[in-house]
mmCIF file of C-alpha atoms in Angstrom:
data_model
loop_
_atom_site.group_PDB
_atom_site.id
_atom_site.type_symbol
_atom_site.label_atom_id
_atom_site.label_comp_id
_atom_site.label_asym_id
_atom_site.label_seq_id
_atom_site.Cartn_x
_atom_site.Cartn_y
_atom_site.Cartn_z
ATOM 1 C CA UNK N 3 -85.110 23.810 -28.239
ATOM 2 C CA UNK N 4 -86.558 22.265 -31.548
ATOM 3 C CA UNK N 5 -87.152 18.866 -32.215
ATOM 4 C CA UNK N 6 -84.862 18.720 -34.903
ATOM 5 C CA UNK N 7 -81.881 20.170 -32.816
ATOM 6 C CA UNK N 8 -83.260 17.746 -29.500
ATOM 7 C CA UNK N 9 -83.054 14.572 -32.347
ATOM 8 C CA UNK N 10 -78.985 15.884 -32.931
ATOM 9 C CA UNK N 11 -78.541 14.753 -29.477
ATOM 10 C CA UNK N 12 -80.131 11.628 -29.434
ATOM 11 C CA UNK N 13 -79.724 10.034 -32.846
ATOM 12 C CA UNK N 14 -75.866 9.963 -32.544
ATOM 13 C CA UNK N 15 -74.580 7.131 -30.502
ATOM 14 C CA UNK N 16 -70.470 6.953 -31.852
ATOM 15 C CA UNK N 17 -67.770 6.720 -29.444
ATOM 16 C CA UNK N 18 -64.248 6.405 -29.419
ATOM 17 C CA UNK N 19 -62.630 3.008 -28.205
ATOM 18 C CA UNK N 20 -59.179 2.932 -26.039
ATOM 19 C CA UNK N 21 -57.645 1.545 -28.608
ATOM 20 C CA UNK N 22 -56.970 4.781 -30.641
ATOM 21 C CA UNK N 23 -55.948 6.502 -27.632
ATOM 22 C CA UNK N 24 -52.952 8.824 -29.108
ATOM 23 C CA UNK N 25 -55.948 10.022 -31.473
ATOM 24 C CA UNK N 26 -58.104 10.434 -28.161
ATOM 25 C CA UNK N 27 -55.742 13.302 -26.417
ATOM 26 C CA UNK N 28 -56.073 15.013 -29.855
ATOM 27 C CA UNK N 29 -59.613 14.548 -29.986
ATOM 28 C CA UNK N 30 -60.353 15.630 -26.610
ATOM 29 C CA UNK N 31 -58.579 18.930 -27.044
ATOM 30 C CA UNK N 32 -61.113 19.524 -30.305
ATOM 31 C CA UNK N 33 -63.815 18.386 -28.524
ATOM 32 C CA UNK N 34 -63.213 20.500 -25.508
ATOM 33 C CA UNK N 35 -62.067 23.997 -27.966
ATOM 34 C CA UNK N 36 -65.000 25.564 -28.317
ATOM 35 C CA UNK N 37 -67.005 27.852 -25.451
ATOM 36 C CA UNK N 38 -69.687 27.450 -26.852
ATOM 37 C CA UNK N 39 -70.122 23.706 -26.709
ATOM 38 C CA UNK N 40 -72.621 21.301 -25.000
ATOM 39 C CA UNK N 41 -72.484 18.435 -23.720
ATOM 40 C CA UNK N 42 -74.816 15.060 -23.178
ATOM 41 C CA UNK N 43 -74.705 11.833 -21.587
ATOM 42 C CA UNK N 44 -76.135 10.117 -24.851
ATOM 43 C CA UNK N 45 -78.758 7.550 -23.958
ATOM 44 C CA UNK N 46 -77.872 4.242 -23.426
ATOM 45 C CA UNK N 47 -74.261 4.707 -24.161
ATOM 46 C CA UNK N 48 -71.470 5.534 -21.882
ATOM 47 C CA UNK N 49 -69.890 8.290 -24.418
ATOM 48 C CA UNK N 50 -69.915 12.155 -24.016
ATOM 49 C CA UNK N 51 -71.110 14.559 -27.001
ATOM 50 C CA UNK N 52 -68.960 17.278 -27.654
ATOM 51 C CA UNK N 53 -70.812 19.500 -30.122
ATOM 52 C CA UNK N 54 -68.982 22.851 -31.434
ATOM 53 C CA UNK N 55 -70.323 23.337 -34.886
ATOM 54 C CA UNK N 56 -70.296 26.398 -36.503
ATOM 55 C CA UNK N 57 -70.048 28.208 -40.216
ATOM 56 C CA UNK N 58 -67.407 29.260 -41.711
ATOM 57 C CA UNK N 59 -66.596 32.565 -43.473
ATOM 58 C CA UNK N 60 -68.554 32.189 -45.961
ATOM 59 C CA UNK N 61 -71.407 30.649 -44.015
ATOM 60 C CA UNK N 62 -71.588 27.011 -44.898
ATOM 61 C CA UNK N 63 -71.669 24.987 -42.479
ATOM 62 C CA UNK N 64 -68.978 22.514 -41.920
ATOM 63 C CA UNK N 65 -70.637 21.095 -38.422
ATOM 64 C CA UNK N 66 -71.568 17.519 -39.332
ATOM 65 C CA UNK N 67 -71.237 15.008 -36.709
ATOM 66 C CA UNK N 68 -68.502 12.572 -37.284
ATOM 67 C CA UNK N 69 -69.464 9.170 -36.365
ATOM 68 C CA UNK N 70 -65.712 7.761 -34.436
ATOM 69 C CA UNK N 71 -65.485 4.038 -33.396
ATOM 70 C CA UNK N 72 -62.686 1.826 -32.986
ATOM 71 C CA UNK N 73 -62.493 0.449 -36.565
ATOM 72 C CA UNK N 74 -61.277 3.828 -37.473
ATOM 73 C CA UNK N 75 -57.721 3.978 -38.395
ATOM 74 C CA UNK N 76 -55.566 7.111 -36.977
ATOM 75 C CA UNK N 77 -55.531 9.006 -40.296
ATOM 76 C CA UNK N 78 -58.921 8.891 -41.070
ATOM 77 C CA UNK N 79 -59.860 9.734 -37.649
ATOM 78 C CA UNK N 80 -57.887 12.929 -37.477
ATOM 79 C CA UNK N 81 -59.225 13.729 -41.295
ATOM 80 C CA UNK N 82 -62.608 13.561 -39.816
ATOM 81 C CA UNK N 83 -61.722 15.519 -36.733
ATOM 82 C CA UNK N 84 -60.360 18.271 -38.455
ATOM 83 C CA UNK N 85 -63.823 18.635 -40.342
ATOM 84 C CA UNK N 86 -66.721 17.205 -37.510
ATOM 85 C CA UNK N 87 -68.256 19.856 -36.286
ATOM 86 C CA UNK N 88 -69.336 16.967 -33.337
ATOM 87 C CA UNK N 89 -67.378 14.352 -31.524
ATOM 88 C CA UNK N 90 -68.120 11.979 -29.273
ATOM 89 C CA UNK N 91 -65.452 10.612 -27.167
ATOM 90 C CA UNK N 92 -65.540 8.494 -23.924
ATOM 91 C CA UNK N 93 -65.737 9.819 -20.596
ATOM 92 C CA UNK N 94 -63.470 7.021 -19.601
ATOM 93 C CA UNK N 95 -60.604 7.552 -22.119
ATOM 94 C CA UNK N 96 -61.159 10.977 -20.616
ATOM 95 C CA UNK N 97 -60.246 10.181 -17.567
ATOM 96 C CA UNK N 98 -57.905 7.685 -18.210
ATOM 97 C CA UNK N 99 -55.529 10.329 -19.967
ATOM 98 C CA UNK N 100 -56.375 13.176 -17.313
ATOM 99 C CA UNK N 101 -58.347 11.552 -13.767
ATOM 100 C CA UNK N 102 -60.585 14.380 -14.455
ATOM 101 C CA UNK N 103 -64.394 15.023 -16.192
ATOM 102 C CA UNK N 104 -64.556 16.731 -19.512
ATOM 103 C CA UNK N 105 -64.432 20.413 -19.322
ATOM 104 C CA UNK N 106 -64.691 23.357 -21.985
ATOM 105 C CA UNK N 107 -60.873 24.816 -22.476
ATOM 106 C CA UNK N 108 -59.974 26.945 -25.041
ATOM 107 C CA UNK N 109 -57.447 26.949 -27.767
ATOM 108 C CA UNK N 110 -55.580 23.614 -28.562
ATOM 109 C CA UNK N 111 -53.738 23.128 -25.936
ATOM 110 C CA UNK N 112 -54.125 19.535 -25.336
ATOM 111 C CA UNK N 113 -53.242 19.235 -29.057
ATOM 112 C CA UNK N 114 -50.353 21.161 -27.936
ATOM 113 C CA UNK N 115 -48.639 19.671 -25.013
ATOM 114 C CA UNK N 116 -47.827 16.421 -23.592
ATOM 115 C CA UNK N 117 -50.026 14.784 -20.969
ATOM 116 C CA UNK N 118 -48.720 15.618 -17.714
ATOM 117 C CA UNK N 119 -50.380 13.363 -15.616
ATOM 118 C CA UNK N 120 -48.011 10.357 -15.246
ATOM 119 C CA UNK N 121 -45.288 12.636 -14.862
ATOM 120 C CA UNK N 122 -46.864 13.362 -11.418
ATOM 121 C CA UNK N 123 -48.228 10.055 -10.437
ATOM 122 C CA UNK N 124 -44.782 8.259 -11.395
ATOM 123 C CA UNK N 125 -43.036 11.321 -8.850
ATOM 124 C CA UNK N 126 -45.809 10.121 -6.129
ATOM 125 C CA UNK N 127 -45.409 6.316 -6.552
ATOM 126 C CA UNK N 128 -41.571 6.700 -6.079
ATOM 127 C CA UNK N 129 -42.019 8.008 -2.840
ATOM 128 C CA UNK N 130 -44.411 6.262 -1.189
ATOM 129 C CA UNK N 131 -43.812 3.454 -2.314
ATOM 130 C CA UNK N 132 -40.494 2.983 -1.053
ATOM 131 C CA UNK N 133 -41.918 4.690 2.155
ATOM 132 C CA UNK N 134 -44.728 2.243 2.851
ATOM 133 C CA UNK N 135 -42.171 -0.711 3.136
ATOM 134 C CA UNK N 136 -40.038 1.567 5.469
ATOM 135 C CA UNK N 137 -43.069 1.765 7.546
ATOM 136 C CA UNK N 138 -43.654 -1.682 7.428
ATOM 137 C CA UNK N 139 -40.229 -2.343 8.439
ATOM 138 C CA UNK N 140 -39.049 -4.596 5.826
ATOM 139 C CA UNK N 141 -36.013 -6.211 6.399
ATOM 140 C CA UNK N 142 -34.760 -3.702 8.737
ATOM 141 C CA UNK N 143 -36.257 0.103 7.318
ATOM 142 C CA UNK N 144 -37.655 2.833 9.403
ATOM 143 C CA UNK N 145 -36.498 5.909 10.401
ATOM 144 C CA UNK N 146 -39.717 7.248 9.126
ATOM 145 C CA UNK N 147 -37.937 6.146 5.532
ATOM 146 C CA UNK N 148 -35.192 9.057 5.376
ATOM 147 C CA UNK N 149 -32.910 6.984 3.600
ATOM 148 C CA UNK N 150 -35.926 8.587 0.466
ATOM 149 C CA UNK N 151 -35.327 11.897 1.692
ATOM 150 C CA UNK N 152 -33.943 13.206 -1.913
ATOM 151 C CA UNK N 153 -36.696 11.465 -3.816
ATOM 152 C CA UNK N 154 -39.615 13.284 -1.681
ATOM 153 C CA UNK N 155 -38.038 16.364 -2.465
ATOM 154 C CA UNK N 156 -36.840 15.680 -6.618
ATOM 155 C CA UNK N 157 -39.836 13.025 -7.349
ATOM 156 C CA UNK N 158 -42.840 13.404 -4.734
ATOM 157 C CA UNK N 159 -42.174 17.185 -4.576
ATOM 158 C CA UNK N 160 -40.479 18.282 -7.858
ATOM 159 C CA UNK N 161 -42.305 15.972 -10.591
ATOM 160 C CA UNK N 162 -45.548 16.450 -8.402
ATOM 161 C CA UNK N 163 -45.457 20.166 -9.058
ATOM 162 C CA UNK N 164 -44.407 19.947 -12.579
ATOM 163 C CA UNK N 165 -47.205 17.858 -13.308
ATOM 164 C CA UNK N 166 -49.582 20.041 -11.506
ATOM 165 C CA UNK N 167 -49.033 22.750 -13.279
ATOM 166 C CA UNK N 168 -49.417 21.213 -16.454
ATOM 167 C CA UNK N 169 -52.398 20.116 -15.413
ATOM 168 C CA UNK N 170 -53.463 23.829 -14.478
ATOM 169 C CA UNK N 171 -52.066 24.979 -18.168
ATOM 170 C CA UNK N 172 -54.812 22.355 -20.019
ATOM 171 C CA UNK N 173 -57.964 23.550 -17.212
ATOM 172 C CA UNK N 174 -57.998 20.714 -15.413
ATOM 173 C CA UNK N 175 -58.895 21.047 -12.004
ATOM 174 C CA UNK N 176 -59.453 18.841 -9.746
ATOM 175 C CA UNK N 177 -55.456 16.995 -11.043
ATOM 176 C CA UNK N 178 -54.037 20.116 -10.363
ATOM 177 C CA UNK N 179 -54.701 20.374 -6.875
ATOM 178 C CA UNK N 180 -54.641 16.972 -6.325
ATOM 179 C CA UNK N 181 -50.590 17.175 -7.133
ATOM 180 C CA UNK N 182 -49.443 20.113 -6.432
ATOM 181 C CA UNK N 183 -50.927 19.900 -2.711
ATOM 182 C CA UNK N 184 -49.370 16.364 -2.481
ATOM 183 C CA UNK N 185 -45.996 17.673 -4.094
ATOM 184 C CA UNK N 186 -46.489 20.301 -1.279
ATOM 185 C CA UNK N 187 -46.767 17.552 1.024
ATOM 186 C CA UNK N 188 -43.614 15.427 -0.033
ATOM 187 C CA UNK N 189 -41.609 19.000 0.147
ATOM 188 C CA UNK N 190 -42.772 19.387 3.567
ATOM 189 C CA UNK N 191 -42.013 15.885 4.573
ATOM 190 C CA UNK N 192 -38.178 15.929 3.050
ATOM 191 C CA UNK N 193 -37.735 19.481 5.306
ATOM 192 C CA UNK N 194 -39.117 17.809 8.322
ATOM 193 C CA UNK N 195 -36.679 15.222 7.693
ATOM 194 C CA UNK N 196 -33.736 17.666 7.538
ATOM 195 C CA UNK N 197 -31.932 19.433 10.227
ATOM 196 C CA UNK N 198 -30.986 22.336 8.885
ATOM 197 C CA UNK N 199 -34.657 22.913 8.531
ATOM 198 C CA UNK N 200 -34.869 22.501 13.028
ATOM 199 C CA UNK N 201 -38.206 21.235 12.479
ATOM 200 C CA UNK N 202 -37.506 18.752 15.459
ATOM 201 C CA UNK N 203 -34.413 20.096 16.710
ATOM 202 C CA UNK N 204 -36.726 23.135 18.368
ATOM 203 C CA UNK N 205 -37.813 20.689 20.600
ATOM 204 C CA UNK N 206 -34.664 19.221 21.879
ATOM 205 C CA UNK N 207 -34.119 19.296 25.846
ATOM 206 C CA UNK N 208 -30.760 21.011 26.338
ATOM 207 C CA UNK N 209 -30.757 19.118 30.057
ATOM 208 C CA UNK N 210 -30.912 15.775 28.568
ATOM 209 C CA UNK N 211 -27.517 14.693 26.861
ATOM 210 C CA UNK N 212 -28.367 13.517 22.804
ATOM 211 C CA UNK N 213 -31.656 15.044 23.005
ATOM 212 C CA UNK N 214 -33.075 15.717 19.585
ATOM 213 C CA UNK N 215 -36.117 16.201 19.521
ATOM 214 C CA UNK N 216 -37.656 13.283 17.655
ATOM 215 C CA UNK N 217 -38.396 11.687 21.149
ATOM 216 C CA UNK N 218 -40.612 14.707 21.941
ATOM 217 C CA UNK N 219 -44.071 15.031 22.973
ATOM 218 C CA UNK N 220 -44.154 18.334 21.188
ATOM 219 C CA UNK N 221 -42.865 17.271 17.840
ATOM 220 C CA UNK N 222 -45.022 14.057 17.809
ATOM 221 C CA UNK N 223 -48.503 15.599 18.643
ATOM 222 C CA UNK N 224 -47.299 18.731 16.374
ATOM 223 C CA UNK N 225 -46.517 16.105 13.125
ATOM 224 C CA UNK N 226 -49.738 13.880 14.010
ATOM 225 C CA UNK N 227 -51.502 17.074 13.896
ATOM 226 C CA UNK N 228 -50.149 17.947 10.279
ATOM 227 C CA UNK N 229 -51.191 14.242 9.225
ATOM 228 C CA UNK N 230 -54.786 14.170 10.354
ATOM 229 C CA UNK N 231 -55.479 17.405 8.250
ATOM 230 C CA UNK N 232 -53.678 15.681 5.237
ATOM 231 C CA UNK N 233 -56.405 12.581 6.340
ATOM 232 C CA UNK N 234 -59.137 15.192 5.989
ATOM 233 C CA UNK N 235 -57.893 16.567 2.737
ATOM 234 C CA UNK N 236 -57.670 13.389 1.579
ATOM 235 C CA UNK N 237 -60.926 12.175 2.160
ATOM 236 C CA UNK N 238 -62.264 15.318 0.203
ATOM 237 C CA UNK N 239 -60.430 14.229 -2.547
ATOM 238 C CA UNK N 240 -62.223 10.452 -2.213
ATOM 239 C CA UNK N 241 -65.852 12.130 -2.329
ATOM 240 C CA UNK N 242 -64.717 14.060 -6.235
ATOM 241 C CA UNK N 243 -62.968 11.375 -7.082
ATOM 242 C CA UNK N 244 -66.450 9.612 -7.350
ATOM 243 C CA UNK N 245 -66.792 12.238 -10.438
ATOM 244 C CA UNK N 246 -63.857 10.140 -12.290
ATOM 245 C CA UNK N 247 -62.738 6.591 -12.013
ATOM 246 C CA UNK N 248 -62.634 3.728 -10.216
ATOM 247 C CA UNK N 249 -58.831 3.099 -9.413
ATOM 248 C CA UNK N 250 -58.640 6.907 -8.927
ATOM 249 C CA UNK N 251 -61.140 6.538 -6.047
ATOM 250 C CA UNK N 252 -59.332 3.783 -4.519
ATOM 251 C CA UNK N 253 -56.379 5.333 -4.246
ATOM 252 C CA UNK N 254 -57.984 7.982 -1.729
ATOM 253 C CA UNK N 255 -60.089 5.573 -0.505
ATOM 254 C CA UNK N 256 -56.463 3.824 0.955
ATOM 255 C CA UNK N 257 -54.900 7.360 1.721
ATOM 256 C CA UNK N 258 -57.385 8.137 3.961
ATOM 257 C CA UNK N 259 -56.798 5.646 6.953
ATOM 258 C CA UNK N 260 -53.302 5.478 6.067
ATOM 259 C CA UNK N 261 -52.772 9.160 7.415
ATOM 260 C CA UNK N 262 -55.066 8.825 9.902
ATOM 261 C CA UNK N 263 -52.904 5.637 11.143
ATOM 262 C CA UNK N 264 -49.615 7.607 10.870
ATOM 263 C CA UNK N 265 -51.140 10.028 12.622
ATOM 264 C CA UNK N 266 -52.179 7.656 15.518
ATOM 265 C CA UNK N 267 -48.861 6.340 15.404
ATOM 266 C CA UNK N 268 -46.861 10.099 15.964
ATOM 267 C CA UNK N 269 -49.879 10.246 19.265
ATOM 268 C CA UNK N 270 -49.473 6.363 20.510
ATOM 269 C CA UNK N 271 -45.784 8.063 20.754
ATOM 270 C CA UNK N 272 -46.139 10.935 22.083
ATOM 271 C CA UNK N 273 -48.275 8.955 24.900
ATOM 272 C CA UNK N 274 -45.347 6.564 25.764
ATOM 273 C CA UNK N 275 -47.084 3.918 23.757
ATOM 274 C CA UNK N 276 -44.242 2.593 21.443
ATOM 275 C CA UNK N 277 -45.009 -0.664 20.872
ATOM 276 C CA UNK N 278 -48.877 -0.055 19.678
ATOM 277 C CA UNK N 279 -46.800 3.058 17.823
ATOM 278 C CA UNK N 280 -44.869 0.506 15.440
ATOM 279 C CA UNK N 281 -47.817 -1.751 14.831
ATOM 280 C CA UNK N 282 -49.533 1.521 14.340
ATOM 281 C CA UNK N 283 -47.119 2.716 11.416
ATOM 282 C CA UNK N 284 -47.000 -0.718 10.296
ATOM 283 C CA UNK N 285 -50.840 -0.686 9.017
ATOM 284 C CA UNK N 286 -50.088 2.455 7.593
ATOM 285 C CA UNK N 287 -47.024 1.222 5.560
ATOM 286 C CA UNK N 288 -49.538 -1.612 4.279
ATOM 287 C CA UNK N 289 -52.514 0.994 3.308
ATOM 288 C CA UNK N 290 -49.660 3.150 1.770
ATOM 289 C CA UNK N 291 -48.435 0.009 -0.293
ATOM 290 C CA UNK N 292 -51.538 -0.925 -1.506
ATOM 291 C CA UNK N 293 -52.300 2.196 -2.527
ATOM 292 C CA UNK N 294 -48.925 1.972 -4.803
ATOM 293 C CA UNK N 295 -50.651 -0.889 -6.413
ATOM 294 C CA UNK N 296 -53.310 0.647 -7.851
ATOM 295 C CA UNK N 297 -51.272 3.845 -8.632
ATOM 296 C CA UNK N 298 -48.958 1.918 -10.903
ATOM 297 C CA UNK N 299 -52.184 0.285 -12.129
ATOM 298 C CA UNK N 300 -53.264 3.518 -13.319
ATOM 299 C CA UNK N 301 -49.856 4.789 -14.617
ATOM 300 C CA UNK N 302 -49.504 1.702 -16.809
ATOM 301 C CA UNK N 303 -52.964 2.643 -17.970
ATOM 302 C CA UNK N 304 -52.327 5.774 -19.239
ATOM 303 C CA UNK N 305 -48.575 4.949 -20.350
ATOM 304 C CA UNK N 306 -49.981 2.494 -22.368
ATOM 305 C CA UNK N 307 -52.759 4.366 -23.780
ATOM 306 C CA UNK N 308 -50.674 7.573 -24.631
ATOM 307 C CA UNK N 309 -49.013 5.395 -27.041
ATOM 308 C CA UNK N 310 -51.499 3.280 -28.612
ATOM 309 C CA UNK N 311 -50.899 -0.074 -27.410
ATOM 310 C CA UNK N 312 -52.931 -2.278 -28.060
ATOM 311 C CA UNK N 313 -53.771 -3.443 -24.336
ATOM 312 C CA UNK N 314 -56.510 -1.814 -22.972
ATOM 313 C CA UNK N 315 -56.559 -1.392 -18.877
ATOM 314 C CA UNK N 316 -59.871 -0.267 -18.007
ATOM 315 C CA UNK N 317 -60.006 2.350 -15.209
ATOM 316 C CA UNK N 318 -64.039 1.685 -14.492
ATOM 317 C CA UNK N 319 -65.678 5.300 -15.372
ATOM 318 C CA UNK N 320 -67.587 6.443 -12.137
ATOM 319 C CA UNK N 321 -68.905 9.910 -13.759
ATOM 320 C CA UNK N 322 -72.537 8.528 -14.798
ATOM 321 C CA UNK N 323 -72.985 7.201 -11.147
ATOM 322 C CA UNK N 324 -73.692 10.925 -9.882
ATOM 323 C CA UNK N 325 -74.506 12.946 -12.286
ATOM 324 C CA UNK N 326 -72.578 16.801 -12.910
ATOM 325 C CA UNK N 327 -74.658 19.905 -11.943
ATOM 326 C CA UNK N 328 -74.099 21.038 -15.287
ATOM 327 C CA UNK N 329 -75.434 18.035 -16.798
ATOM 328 C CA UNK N 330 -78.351 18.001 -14.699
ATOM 329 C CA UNK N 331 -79.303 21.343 -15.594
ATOM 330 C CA UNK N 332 -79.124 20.648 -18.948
ATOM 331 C CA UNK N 333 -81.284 17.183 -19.357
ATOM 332 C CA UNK N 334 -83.913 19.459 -16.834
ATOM 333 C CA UNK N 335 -83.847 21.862 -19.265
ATOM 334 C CA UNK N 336 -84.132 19.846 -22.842
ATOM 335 C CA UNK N 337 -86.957 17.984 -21.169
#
């Protein structure tokens, strides 16, 4: 690499603030359009470098770098982003729109479509939310919060899905998993619930008059068994969540004893133990809820930043604290 190509990467230090955040999810689909782009931590500066300049037909180049800050207004900031042949945009508005890195996508589809990631979170947080206070047992709840039953299956498992997939139509990952396997989850949960579905009724004891099922050893170990491996995949998600935010992390960081509480619970009862059962549930109702709390946080976050407002929430951008592969490979390779 020659000096005056290394000096490209280092002499540009523009970023683009939160506050033109409807220009962002534009931006980021340009910045993220072409294969061949690079990308580069710039020193000093929490922004990411998004370089895709090229020539035109009649090769002249039209690949200047276009220096973006928050004094820009939206026009002139699309003007120059139809033209910049570089862009550099936060990580953390990134993330903030998506919960995931910056990747290389091609085509303009971000340009294209909507965001779908609060259309998933706001499908999780209106399940569990309501679920963690019927495992707390506020003023009365429990039955394992059926009384939800319809919103796990048209918010936690329909929205969760829909969202997932958009994710998955703009390349992004690590989202998509994330909510489709929990929208997964939620569909499982609501069909547990159901009868029809004789996930409990199997293990009803035709020699004991109103035997269900629920009271089972079978059923309990069987569910606790379901919850720990949703514990586990949870706390895979908490170690790449490291790769994007703060609040992002957190949530995962509360998921993860909050299934593996649940799942203690479902075993406490299965053991005859109901009393440390309920207390059990209880903590996991209060991990659940405050979990809710910082995925509303980060809903209101990106609601507010997909249209522009003013107030900023900041999400805390974990992706410089361990460094991508890619990136790695990269500053090895220019130094």
């Amino acid at each position: 690499m020659n000096s005056d190509h290394h000096h490209k990467y280092t002499s540009n230090d523009a970023h683009l603030g939160a506050t033109t955040a409807r220009d962002a999810e534009t931006l980021s689909a340009g910045s993220t359009a072409r294969n061949e782009s690079t990308t580069r931590i710039l020193d000093g500066h929490n922004a990411l470098e998004k370089d895709f300049s090229r020539q035109d037909a009649y090769g002249n180049g039209y690949g200047m770098h276009s220096h973006l800050d928050a004094s820009h207004d939206s026009e002139s900031a699309l003007r120059q982003m139809r033209t910049a042949g570089s862009i550099s945009i936060s990580p953390e508005l990134f993330e903030k729109l998506y919960l995931s890195p910056q990747n290389k996508v091609a085509g303009d589809l971000r340009k294209t479509f909507g965001n779908p990631t609060p259309l998933a979170l706001i499908g999780f947080l209106l399940s569990l939310h309501p679920l963690s206070m019927d495992l707390m047992g506020w003023r009365g709840a429990g039955g394992s919060g059926a009384a939800s039953t319809g919103w796990y299956y048209f918010a936690g498992g329909m929205l969760m899905v829909l969202g997932g997939l958009g994710e998955w139509i703009l390349g992004n990952t690590f989202p998509f998993v994330v909510f489709t396997s929990f929208g997964a989850f939620w569909l499982g949960f609501a069909a547990t619930l159901q009868p029809i579905y004789n996930s409990y009724g199997a293990y009803a004891d035709p020699s004991v008059p109103g035997s269900t099922g629920l009271e089972s050893v079978g059923f309990s170990v069987g569910l606790a068994y379901f919850l720990i491996m949703m514990g586990l995949l949870c706390f895979i998600y908490l170690i790449c969540s490291i790769r994007t935010n703060l609040i992002f992390f957190l949530i995962f960081f509360c998921l993860v004893p909050a299934f593996g509480l649940l799942a203690g619970s479902y075993l406490q009862l299965a053991n005859g133990q109901a009393a440390l059962a309920g207390r059990l549930a209880e903590a996991a109702g209060a991990f659940c809820f405050v979990t809710c709390l910082f995925g509303w946080y980060i809903f209101f976050a990106i609601m507010l930043a997909s249209v522009d407002f003013p107030l900023d929430l900041p999400l805390v951008d974990l992706s410089g604290i361990i460094k991508g592969a890619a990136e790695k490979r990269k500053v090895d390779h220019v130094e």
